[in-house]
């Protein structure tokens, strides 16, 4: 079985993925693959966004010589056209990494932890999408505490993920929504019920 665990920022998809790992699934975090892809595509990213970053007084390179993803995000997440430019650069690299992961783990139960998997061809190979959600106000304070981001940056990310559930529906994914508003045990129980209904195990 190939699952996609997704959902908006700070809804709890990482926790859901850990729960599935404990049940025997092999997990790949597409966000981490995205970080690797950004590093691989650094030259093209600098060529595309470097001038704009300079105009806004934003340093795209960190002290380690790598792309500062948070600073990059402060630019691209404020404009859908800039988001699209970034995706055109890094998404092909992410798709290749996911293909490699699926090939290595062929025949195993797999979970792809990914916010925007609906934009990649691999969505057609997914058996089910578990969409983890939570009220916006809860997600805001989770993100603020977890990431230490400024409120404006958090809200820009939220806007960039607007209508995420509908976009997965439009991709014809077999999708089930899970609300993560209580305890870890509550989320684990809901996921167990979903797997049972799907005939897993």
Coordinates of C-alpha atoms in Angstrom, one line a residue:
X1 CA 0.0 0.0 0.0
X2 CA 1.2 3.5 -0.9
X3 CA -0.2 6.3 1.3
X4 CA 0.2 10.0 1.1
X5 CA -0.1 11.9 4.4
X6 CA -0.7 15.5 3.8
X7 CA -2.3 18.6 5.2
X8 CA -1.7 22.3 5.8
X9 CA 1.1 23.7 7.8
X10 CA 1.2 22.6 11.5
X11 CA -1.9 20.3 11.2
X12 CA 0.0 17.2 12.3
X13 CA 1.0 15.3 9.2
X14 CA 4.5 14.5 10.7
X15 CA 2.9 13.0 13.7
X16 CA 0.5 11.0 11.5
X17 CA 3.5 9.7 9.5
X18 CA 5.3 8.6 12.7
X19 CA 2.2 6.7 13.8
X20 CA 2.2 4.9 10.4
X21 CA 5.9 4.1 10.8
X22 CA 5.1 2.5 14.1
X23 CA 2.5 0.3 12.3
X24 CA 5.2 -0.9 9.9
X25 CA 5.1 1.6 7.1
X26 CA 8.3 2.9 5.5
X27 CA 8.2 6.7 5.4
X28 CA 9.7 9.3 3.1
X29 CA 9.4 13.0 4.0
X30 CA 9.0 14.9 0.8
X31 CA 9.7 18.2 2.6
X32 CA 13.2 16.9 3.5
X33 CA 13.6 15.7 -0.1
X34 CA 12.6 19.3 -1.1
X35 CA 15.4 20.6 1.1
X36 CA 17.8 18.3 -0.7
X37 CA 16.4 19.5 -4.1
X38 CA 16.9 23.1 -3.1
X39 CA 20.5 22.4 -2.3
X40 CA 21.0 20.6 -5.6
X41 CA 19.3 23.4 -7.5
X42 CA 21.0 26.3 -5.6
X43 CA 22.7 27.8 -8.7
X44 CA 19.4 28.1 -10.6
X45 CA 17.6 29.4 -7.6
X46 CA 20.2 32.1 -7.1
X47 CA 19.9 33.0 -10.8
X48 CA 16.2 33.2 -10.6
X49 CA 15.6 35.0 -7.3
X50 CA 19.0 36.6 -6.5
X51 CA 18.2 40.1 -7.9
X52 CA 14.8 40.2 -6.2
X53 CA 16.4 39.1 -2.9
X54 CA 19.0 41.9 -3.2
X55 CA 16.3 44.5 -3.9
X56 CA 14.5 43.4 -0.7
X57 CA 17.6 43.2 1.4
X58 CA 17.3 39.4 1.8
X59 CA 20.3 37.1 2.0
X60 CA 19.6 33.9 0.1
X61 CA 22.8 32.2 1.1
X62 CA 23.5 31.2 4.7
X63 CA 26.8 31.2 6.5
X64 CA 27.2 27.5 5.4
X65 CA 27.1 28.5 1.8
X66 CA 23.7 26.8 1.3
X67 CA 20.3 28.4 0.4
X68 CA 18.6 29.8 3.4
X69 CA 15.2 28.2 2.9
X70 CA 13.4 30.5 5.3
X71 CA 14.7 33.6 3.6
X72 CA 13.8 32.1 0.2
X73 CA 10.4 31.4 1.6
X74 CA 10.0 35.0 2.8
X75 CA 10.2 36.0 -0.9
X76 CA 8.4 33.3 -2.8
X77 CA 5.4 32.6 -0.5
X78 CA 4.3 36.2 -0.9
X79 CA 3.5 35.8 -4.6
X80 CA 1.9 32.8 -6.4
X81 CA 3.9 33.6 -9.6
X82 CA 7.1 33.3 -7.6
X83 CA 6.0 30.0 -6.0
X84 CA 5.4 28.6 -9.4
X85 CA 8.9 29.6 -10.5
X86 CA 10.4 27.9 -7.5
X87 CA 8.3 24.7 -8.1
X88 CA 9.4 24.5 -11.7
X89 CA 13.0 24.5 -10.5
X90 CA 12.8 22.0 -7.6
X91 CA 9.8 19.7 -8.3
X92 CA 11.5 17.6 -11.0
X93 CA 14.3 16.8 -8.6
X94 CA 11.8 15.9 -5.9
X95 CA 9.9 13.6 -8.2
X96 CA 13.2 11.7 -9.1
X97 CA 14.0 11.2 -5.4
X98 CA 10.5 9.9 -4.7
X99 CA 10.7 7.5 -7.7
X100 CA 14.0 6.2 -6.3
X101 CA 12.5 5.7 -2.9
X102 CA 9.5 3.8 -4.3
X103 CA 11.8 1.6 -6.4
X104 CA 14.0 0.7 -3.4
X105 CA 10.9 -0.1 -1.3
X106 CA 8.8 -1.9 -4.0
X107 CA 6.3 -4.3 -2.4
X108 CA 6.4 -2.7 1.1
X109 CA 3.8 -0.5 2.8
X110 CA 4.9 3.1 2.1
X111 CA 3.9 6.5 3.3
X112 CA 4.8 9.7 1.5
X113 CA 4.7 12.6 3.9
X114 CA 4.1 15.5 1.5
X115 CA 2.2 18.8 1.5
X116 CA 2.0 19.3 -2.3
X117 CA 2.1 15.7 -3.7
X118 CA -0.9 16.5 -5.9
X119 CA 1.4 18.6 -8.1
X120 CA 3.7 15.6 -8.8
X121 CA 3.0 12.7 -11.2
X122 CA 3.5 10.2 -8.4
X123 CA 0.0 11.1 -7.0
X124 CA -1.4 8.7 -9.6
X125 CA 0.4 5.8 -7.9
X126 CA -1.0 6.6 -4.4
X127 CA -3.6 4.2 -3.0
X128 CA -5.0 6.7 -0.5
X129 CA -4.4 10.2 0.8
X130 CA -4.8 10.8 4.5
X131 CA -5.4 14.6 4.9
X132 CA -4.6 15.7 8.4
X133 CA -6.3 18.9 9.3
X134 CA -6.7 21.2 12.3
X135 CA -8.4 24.6 12.9
X136 CA -6.5 27.6 11.6
X137 CA -6.0 29.2 15.0
X138 CA -4.5 26.1 16.5
X139 CA -2.2 25.7 13.5
X140 CA -1.1 29.3 13.8
X141 CA 0.0 29.0 17.4
X142 CA 1.6 25.5 16.8
X143 CA 3.7 27.0 13.9
X144 CA 4.6 30.1 16.0
X145 CA 5.8 27.9 18.9
X146 CA 7.5 25.2 16.7
X147 CA 9.2 27.3 14.0
X148 CA 9.6 30.7 15.7
X149 CA 8.4 32.4 12.5
X150 CA 7.0 35.9 12.3
X151 CA 3.1 36.1 12.1
X152 CA 3.3 37.5 8.6
X153 CA 5.4 34.6 7.4
X154 CA 3.0 32.1 8.9
X155 CA 0.0 33.8 7.2
X156 CA 1.8 33.9 3.9
X157 CA 2.4 30.1 4.2
X158 CA -1.3 29.6 5.1
X159 CA -2.4 31.6 2.0
X160 CA 0.0 29.6 -0.2
X161 CA -1.8 26.4 1.0
X162 CA -5.3 27.7 0.6
X163 CA -7.9 25.2 -0.7
X164 CA -5.3 22.3 -0.3
X165 CA -8.0 19.7 0.3
X166 CA -9.9 20.7 -2.8
X167 CA -6.7 20.5 -4.9
X168 CA -6.2 16.9 -3.8
X169 CA -9.9 16.2 -4.7
X170 CA -9.3 17.7 -8.1
X171 CA -6.4 15.3 -8.6
X172 CA -8.9 12.5 -8.3
X173 CA -7.1 11.1 -5.2
X174 CA -8.9 8.7 -2.9
X175 CA -8.8 11.0 0.1
X176 CA -10.0 10.9 3.7
X177 CA -9.8 13.9 6.1
X178 CA -8.7 13.4 9.7
X179 CA -9.1 16.2 12.3
X180 CA -6.1 16.4 14.7
X181 CA -7.6 18.5 17.5
X182 CA -7.0 16.3 20.5
X183 CA -4.4 13.9 21.8
X184 CA -1.9 11.7 19.9
X185 CA -3.9 8.7 21.0
X186 CA -7.0 10.2 19.4
X187 CA -5.2 10.7 16.1
X188 CA -3.7 7.2 16.3
X189 CA -7.2 5.7 16.8
X190 CA -8.6 7.5 13.8
X191 CA -5.7 6.4 11.6
X192 CA -6.2 2.8 12.7
X193 CA -9.8 3.0 11.8
X194 CA -9.0 4.3 8.3
X195 CA -6.5 1.5 7.7
X196 CA -9.0 -1.1 8.9
X197 CA -11.6 0.3 6.6
X198 CA -9.1 0.2 3.7
X199 CA -8.5 -3.5 4.4
X200 CA -4.9 -3.1 5.5
X201 CA -3.2 -5.5 7.9

